[in-house]
Short mmCIF file of C-alpha atoms in Angstrom, two decimals:
data_model
loop_
_atom_site.label_atom_id
_atom_site.label_comp_id
_atom_site.label_asym_id
_atom_site.label_seq_id
_atom_site.Cartn_x
_atom_site.Cartn_y
_atom_site.Cartn_z
CA MET A 1 -140.11 -23.62 52.85
CA ASN A 2 -141.89 -20.40 53.76
CA PRO A 3 -141.07 -17.40 51.55
CA ARG A 4 -139.09 -14.65 53.23
CA PRO A 5 -140.09 -11.01 53.00
CA ALA A 6 -138.23 -9.42 50.11
CA LEU A 7 -137.84 -5.94 51.57
CA VAL A 8 -137.28 -4.53 55.02
CA PRO A 9 -140.69 -3.37 56.30
CA SER A 10 -140.98 0.34 57.01
CA VAL A 11 -142.63 1.73 60.12
CA SER A 12 -145.89 2.12 58.19
CA ASP A 13 -145.57 -1.46 56.88
CA ILE A 14 -145.18 -2.74 60.44
CA ASP A 15 -148.16 -0.68 61.57
CA ARG A 16 -150.23 -2.20 58.75
CA LEU A 17 -149.12 -5.67 59.82
CA VAL A 18 -150.06 -4.90 63.42
CA ALA A 19 -153.50 -3.66 62.36
CA GLY A 20 -154.01 -6.66 60.07
CA VAL A 21 -152.98 -9.16 62.72
CA ARG A 22 -155.22 -7.51 65.32
CA ALA A 23 -158.08 -7.71 62.79
CA GLY A 24 -157.45 -11.42 62.29
CA GLU A 25 -156.56 -11.14 58.59
CA ARG A 26 -154.99 -14.52 57.76
CA ALA A 27 -152.79 -13.25 54.91
CA LEU A 28 -151.23 -10.56 57.10
CA LEU A 29 -150.95 -13.00 60.00
CA ALA A 30 -148.95 -15.34 57.75
CA ARG A 31 -146.75 -12.44 56.59
CA ALA A 32 -146.09 -11.38 60.18
CA ILE A 33 -145.05 -14.93 61.13
CA THR A 34 -142.82 -15.24 58.05
CA LEU A 35 -141.13 -12.01 59.09
CA ALA A 36 -140.58 -13.38 62.61
CA GLU A 37 -139.11 -16.60 61.21
CA SER A 38 -136.68 -14.86 58.87
CA LYS A 39 -132.97 -15.21 59.72
CA ARG A 40 -132.02 -11.85 58.24
CA ALA A 41 -130.86 -9.39 60.90
CA ASP A 42 -132.93 -6.51 59.50
CA HIS A 43 -136.04 -8.70 59.38
CA GLN A 44 -135.41 -9.85 62.94
CA GLN A 45 -135.21 -6.23 64.10
CA ALA A 46 -138.50 -5.47 62.35
CA ALA A 47 -140.06 -8.59 63.89
CA ARG A 48 -139.00 -7.49 67.37
CA THR A 49 -140.72 -4.15 66.81
CA LEU A 50 -143.82 -5.95 65.50
CA VAL A 51 -144.07 -8.31 68.49
CA GLN A 52 -143.51 -5.45 70.94
CA LYS A 53 -146.41 -3.52 69.40
CA LEU A 54 -148.62 -6.62 69.55
CA LEU A 55 -147.67 -7.47 73.15
CA PRO A 56 -150.62 -5.70 74.85
CA ALA A 57 -153.01 -7.96 72.87
CA THR A 58 -151.33 -11.20 74.00
CA GLY A 59 -151.51 -13.40 77.08
CA LYS A 60 -155.21 -14.25 77.10
CA ALA A 61 -155.05 -17.59 75.26
CA MET A 62 -154.88 -21.06 76.76
CA ARG A 63 -151.48 -22.50 75.82
CA VAL A 64 -151.38 -26.29 75.71
CA GLY A 65 -148.29 -28.35 74.88
CA ILE A 66 -148.80 -31.84 73.45
CA THR A 67 -146.22 -34.63 73.27
CA GLY A 68 -146.20 -38.36 72.63
CA ALA A 69 -144.20 -41.14 71.04
CA PRO A 70 -144.40 -41.71 67.27
CA GLY A 71 -147.59 -43.59 66.41
CA VAL A 72 -149.54 -42.33 69.40
CA GLY A 73 -151.79 -40.27 67.14
CA LYS A 74 -150.73 -36.71 67.91
CA SER A 75 -151.83 -35.24 64.59
CA THR A 76 -155.15 -37.11 64.67
CA THR A 77 -155.70 -36.00 68.26
CA ILE A 78 -154.95 -32.37 67.48
CA ASP A 79 -157.24 -32.50 64.43
CA ALA A 80 -160.10 -33.98 66.46
CA LEU A 81 -159.56 -31.85 69.56
CA GLY A 82 -159.11 -28.66 67.56
CA SER A 83 -162.31 -29.33 65.60
CA HIS A 84 -164.14 -29.98 68.88
CA LEU A 85 -162.89 -26.64 70.21
CA THR A 86 -163.82 -24.62 67.12
CA GLY A 87 -167.26 -26.22 67.42
CA LEU A 88 -167.46 -24.71 70.91
CA GLY A 89 -166.65 -21.28 69.52
CA HIS A 90 -162.90 -21.18 70.13
CA ARG A 91 -160.32 -20.03 67.61
CA VAL A 92 -157.44 -22.51 67.55
CA ALA A 93 -153.83 -22.09 66.40
CA VAL A 94 -151.64 -25.19 66.00
CA LEU A 95 -147.86 -24.76 66.14
CA ALA A 96 -144.96 -27.22 66.22
CA VAL A 97 -141.49 -27.43 67.75
CA ASP A 98 -139.37 -29.69 65.57
CA PRO A 99 -135.58 -29.22 65.80
CA SER A 100 -135.10 -31.75 63.00
CA SER A 101 -137.07 -29.66 60.49
CA ALA A 102 -133.90 -28.05 59.11
CA ARG A 103 -132.56 -31.50 58.16
CA THR A 104 -135.80 -33.09 56.95
CA GLY A 105 -137.07 -30.08 55.03
CA GLY A 106 -140.12 -29.51 57.19
CA SER A 107 -141.97 -30.71 60.23
CA ILE A 108 -144.62 -33.40 60.41
CA LEU A 109 -147.17 -30.62 60.55
CA GLY A 110 -146.00 -29.51 57.11
CA ASP A 111 -148.35 -32.16 55.73
CA LYS A 112 -151.70 -30.59 56.55
CA THR A 113 -153.50 -33.62 55.19
CA ARG A 114 -152.79 -35.14 58.61
CA MET A 115 -155.21 -32.54 59.97
CA ALA A 116 -157.83 -32.55 57.23
CA GLN A 117 -160.64 -31.07 59.34
CA LEU A 118 -158.65 -28.26 60.93
CA SER A 119 -156.82 -27.28 57.76
CA ALA A 120 -160.20 -26.47 56.18
CA ASP A 121 -161.61 -24.79 59.29
CA PRO A 122 -161.80 -20.96 59.05
CA ASN A 123 -161.44 -20.74 62.85
CA ALA A 124 -158.18 -22.69 62.89
CA PHE A 125 -154.65 -21.78 61.85
CA ILE A 126 -151.90 -24.38 61.36
CA ARG A 127 -148.25 -23.37 61.19
CA PRO A 128 -145.42 -25.89 60.63
CA SER A 129 -142.24 -25.69 62.66
CA PRO A 130 -139.74 -23.04 61.55
CA SER A 131 -136.54 -24.46 60.05
CA ALA A 132 -134.21 -22.64 62.42
CA GLY A 133 -131.74 -25.49 62.85
CA THR A 134 -131.24 -25.51 66.62
CA LEU A 135 -133.78 -26.28 69.31
CA GLY A 136 -133.24 -22.87 70.87
CA GLY A 137 -133.82 -21.16 67.54
CA VAL A 138 -136.93 -23.18 66.74
CA ALA A 139 -138.38 -22.58 70.22
CA ALA A 140 -137.71 -18.82 70.01
CA LYS A 141 -139.48 -18.52 66.66
CA THR A 142 -142.39 -20.64 67.89
CA ARG A 143 -142.80 -18.41 70.97
CA GLU A 144 -142.98 -15.32 68.78
CA THR A 145 -145.48 -17.05 66.48
CA MET A 146 -147.58 -17.94 69.53
CA LEU A 147 -147.74 -14.29 70.62
CA ILE A 148 -148.63 -13.16 67.10
CA CYS A 149 -151.45 -15.74 66.93
CA GLU A 150 -152.75 -14.60 70.33
CA ALA A 151 -152.81 -11.00 69.10
CA ALA A 152 -154.81 -12.21 66.09
CA GLY A 153 -157.54 -13.47 68.43
CA TYR A 154 -156.73 -17.18 68.69
CA ASP A 155 -157.75 -18.11 72.23
CA VAL A 156 -156.38 -21.67 72.23
CA ILE A 157 -152.79 -22.38 71.18
CA LEU A 158 -151.83 -26.05 70.74
CA VAL A 159 -148.06 -26.59 70.53
CA GLU A 160 -146.93 -30.00 69.34
CA THR A 161 -143.48 -31.31 70.16
CA VAL A 162 -142.33 -33.30 67.15
CA GLY A 163 -138.85 -34.08 68.42
CA ILE A 164 -137.91 -35.99 71.54
CA GLY A 165 -136.07 -35.23 74.76
CA GLN A 166 -135.16 -31.57 75.06
CA SER A 167 -137.94 -30.43 72.74
CA GLU A 168 -140.42 -31.64 75.36
CA THR A 169 -138.82 -29.33 77.92
CA ALA A 170 -138.86 -26.46 75.42
CA VAL A 171 -142.60 -26.88 74.81
CA ALA A 172 -143.37 -27.28 78.52
CA ASP A 173 -141.52 -24.01 79.09
CA MET A 174 -143.75 -22.07 76.71
CA THR A 175 -147.18 -23.48 77.61
CA ASP A 176 -149.59 -23.39 80.56
CA MET A 177 -150.43 -27.08 80.45
CA PHE A 178 -148.37 -30.00 79.12
CA LEU A 179 -150.32 -33.01 77.87
CA ALA A 180 -148.60 -36.38 77.39
CA LEU A 181 -150.33 -38.80 75.01
CA MET A 182 -149.85 -42.53 75.60
CA LEU A 183 -150.79 -45.77 73.83
CA PRO A 184 -152.64 -48.75 75.39
CA GLY A 185 -151.08 -52.17 75.53
CA ALA A 186 -147.58 -51.06 74.56
CA GLY A 187 -145.88 -53.55 76.84
CA ASP A 188 -145.17 -52.73 80.47
CA GLU A 189 -147.03 -49.47 81.06
CA LEU A 190 -144.63 -48.44 83.81
CA GLN A 191 -141.79 -48.44 81.29
CA GLY A 192 -143.78 -45.94 79.27
CA ILE A 193 -143.56 -43.43 82.09
CA LYS A 194 -140.28 -41.61 81.76
CA LYS A 195 -139.59 -39.87 85.03
CA GLY A 196 -138.54 -36.66 83.31
CA LEU A 197 -141.61 -36.58 81.11
CA VAL A 198 -144.03 -37.14 83.98
CA GLU A 199 -142.40 -34.37 85.96
CA LEU A 200 -143.31 -32.09 83.04
CA ALA A 201 -146.79 -33.49 82.36
CA ASP A 202 -149.92 -31.88 83.78
CA MET A 203 -152.13 -34.62 82.34
CA ILE A 204 -151.73 -38.06 80.75
CA ALA A 205 -154.20 -39.15 78.08
CA VAL A 206 -154.36 -42.71 76.72
CA ASN A 207 -155.45 -42.67 73.07
CA LYS A 208 -157.18 -45.35 70.99
CA ALA A 209 -159.70 -46.22 73.72
CA ASP A 210 -162.16 -47.72 71.25
CA GLY A 211 -163.29 -51.11 69.97
CA ASP A 212 -161.04 -53.99 71.00
CA ASN A 213 -158.56 -51.53 72.53
CA LEU A 214 -161.00 -50.12 75.09
CA ALA A 215 -160.22 -52.60 77.88
CA ARG A 216 -156.47 -52.29 77.26
CA ALA A 217 -156.68 -48.50 77.33
CA ARG A 218 -158.50 -48.54 80.66
CA ALA A 219 -155.98 -51.00 82.09
CA ALA A 220 -153.11 -48.82 80.89
CA ALA A 221 -154.71 -45.75 82.48
CA ALA A 222 -155.05 -47.59 85.79
CA GLU A 223 -151.35 -48.50 85.71
CA TYR A 224 -150.35 -44.93 84.91
CA ARG A 225 -152.43 -43.67 87.84
CA ALA A 226 -150.71 -46.14 90.15
CA ALA A 227 -147.29 -45.10 88.90
CA LEU A 228 -148.04 -41.39 89.37
CA HIS A 229 -148.53 -41.92 93.10
CA ILE A 230 -144.82 -42.61 93.54
CA LEU A 231 -143.62 -39.70 91.39
CA SER A 232 -143.47 -36.01 92.20
CA PRO A 233 -146.10 -33.95 90.37
CA ARG A 234 -145.11 -30.79 88.50
CA SER A 235 -147.37 -28.66 90.69
CA PRO A 236 -148.26 -28.97 94.39
CA ASN A 237 -151.71 -27.62 93.53
CA TRP A 238 -152.59 -30.15 90.85
CA GLN A 239 -152.91 -33.93 90.93
CA VAL A 240 -152.04 -35.18 87.44
CA PRO A 241 -155.16 -36.84 85.97
CA VAL A 242 -155.09 -39.83 83.61
CA VAL A 243 -157.89 -39.97 81.05
CA THR A 244 -158.75 -42.24 78.14
CA TYR A 245 -160.10 -41.08 74.80
CA SER A 246 -160.34 -41.96 71.12
CA ALA A 247 -159.16 -39.47 68.53
CA TYR A 248 -160.82 -41.70 65.92
CA THR A 249 -164.34 -41.71 67.38
CA GLY A 250 -164.08 -38.52 69.44
CA ASP A 251 -165.13 -40.31 72.64
CA GLY A 252 -163.52 -38.76 75.69
CA LEU A 253 -162.32 -35.56 73.99
CA ALA A 254 -164.90 -33.41 75.79
CA ALA A 255 -163.83 -34.85 79.16
CA LEU A 256 -160.18 -34.31 78.24
CA TRP A 257 -160.80 -30.64 77.49
CA THR A 258 -162.81 -30.26 80.69
CA LYS A 259 -159.66 -31.31 82.58
CA VAL A 260 -157.62 -28.72 80.66
CA VAL A 261 -160.09 -26.00 81.69
CA GLU A 262 -160.09 -27.29 85.28
CA HIS A 263 -156.28 -27.08 85.31
CA ARG A 264 -156.42 -23.53 84.00
CA ASP A 265 -158.95 -22.50 86.65
CA THR A 266 -156.92 -24.12 89.46
CA MET A 267 -153.62 -22.57 88.34
CA THR A 268 -155.27 -19.15 87.98
CA LYS A 269 -156.94 -19.32 91.40
CA THR A 270 -153.72 -20.29 93.18
CA GLY A 271 -151.62 -17.72 91.31
CA GLU A 272 -149.42 -20.44 89.85
CA LEU A 273 -150.36 -19.65 86.25
CA ALA A 274 -149.18 -16.06 86.59
CA ALA A 275 -146.00 -17.20 88.35
CA ARG A 276 -145.30 -19.85 85.67
CA ARG A 277 -145.71 -17.31 82.89
CA ARG A 278 -143.44 -14.82 84.64
CA ASP A 279 -140.75 -17.49 84.96
CA GLN A 280 -141.24 -18.44 81.30
CA GLN A 281 -140.80 -14.84 80.17
CA VAL A 282 -137.44 -14.60 81.94
CA LYS A 283 -136.34 -17.97 80.52
CA TRP A 284 -137.34 -16.79 77.04
CA MET A 285 -135.22 -13.67 77.48
CA TRP A 286 -132.08 -15.62 78.42
CA SER A 287 -132.74 -18.16 75.67
CA MET A 288 -132.80 -15.30 73.17
CA VAL A 289 -129.60 -13.87 74.64
CA GLU A 290 -127.90 -17.23 74.03
CA ASP A 291 -129.32 -17.38 70.51
CA ARG A 292 -128.09 -13.83 69.79
CA VAL A 293 -124.59 -14.71 71.03
CA HIS A 294 -124.51 -17.78 68.78
CA GLY A 295 -125.69 -15.64 65.89
CA ARG A 296 -123.01 -13.04 66.56
CA ILE A 297 -120.33 -15.72 66.57
CA ALA A 298 -121.61 -17.31 63.36
CA SER A 299 -121.74 -13.95 61.56
CA ASP A 300 -118.16 -12.88 62.40
CA PRO A 301 -115.94 -13.95 59.45
CA THR A 302 -112.70 -13.49 61.39
CA LEU A 303 -113.89 -15.64 64.26
CA THR A 304 -115.46 -18.33 62.09
CA ALA A 305 -112.08 -18.67 60.34
CA LYS A 306 -110.40 -19.27 63.71
CA LEU A 307 -113.02 -21.58 65.20
CA PRO A 308 -111.88 -24.84 63.50
CA GLN A 309 -108.39 -24.43 64.96
CA ILE A 310 -109.73 -23.52 68.41
CA GLU A 311 -112.09 -26.52 68.37
CA ALA A 312 -109.28 -28.84 67.25
CA GLU A 313 -106.99 -27.67 70.07
CA VAL A 314 -109.77 -28.17 72.62
CA ALA A 315 -110.56 -31.63 71.22
CA ASP A 316 -106.89 -32.63 71.35
CA GLY A 317 -106.55 -31.45 74.94
CA ARG A 318 -104.00 -28.73 74.04
CA LEU A 319 -106.35 -25.91 75.03
CA SER A 320 -108.75 -25.81 77.95
CA PRO A 321 -112.39 -24.95 77.18
CA ALA A 322 -112.18 -21.95 79.54
CA VAL A 323 -109.21 -20.45 77.68
CA ALA A 324 -110.91 -21.20 74.35
CA VAL A 325 -113.95 -19.20 75.48
CA ASP A 326 -111.66 -16.33 76.45
CA GLN A 327 -110.16 -16.39 72.96
CA ILE A 328 -113.60 -16.41 71.31
CA PHE A 329 -114.86 -13.45 73.33
CA ALA A 330 -111.58 -11.60 72.79
CA ALA A 331 -112.06 -12.04 69.03
CA LEU A 332 -115.57 -10.63 69.39
CA LYS A 333 -114.10 -7.68 71.34
CA TRP A 334 -116.59 -8.21 74.17
#
């Protein structure tokens, strides 16, 4: 687990953190993120002040979400792609959204040996998923971490979704491009295309296109392309491409990144990138409102004492959910 700040930062402490983050000092960057991840109310208030002061230095990075089924090679892909990007002169931050991290004691990214090259790269920064417990909480902390990393000069942010289902939507809602990784020869390729996932995806990439798998990877890509023709794309301005690559050999990674840049250029030219980010900002705000309400409920000892009885009455059908909500808000004096 990440250590929490011991004391509430003063105004001068926050200013020093801001200056250190803007200067790209890794130790102060890590401290700033730890502050943002803290669950203490006073730390959260300090973190809000910190992020607000850093806000003018954010928004310039390319934000790419990455998802894929277990075994698809997400960590290997991120390690290889990130190393390719730092070789091109980019500074890369890798973040994760893993709602299960509170139960498992840490995200998959907690084991940096899965990204051996990047973890030793001075132009890369890897941050495991915060153990916030709920998807909303994890996503909120990851968004703040993303802004802090942007202010520190990282111009590519890779956000991995470790969970399944709703975590994919959460990552798509905080990134500019959503990349879905697929495997070759995993049975009927059409079954691998979940309608909901493809509606989120801006690109599909078939990994392990090397050696004996090369022909199967190309066949899988052809089937994915055929399937995409009958599904609605996420954007009217972008035809979802399907590419093949090998995280093991590095073949195809340059072409994959070229498509990411092409997507960015297209979305910027049409104004869709700015519109998507505006929508995301408003969604983030309401997500944080919901999180704050949940936090207020959980921190009220009088209400938490009453909640088991209220929940039992709702479960037994003796109290309607609407009336139960009235009782909860009445207890909060809202």
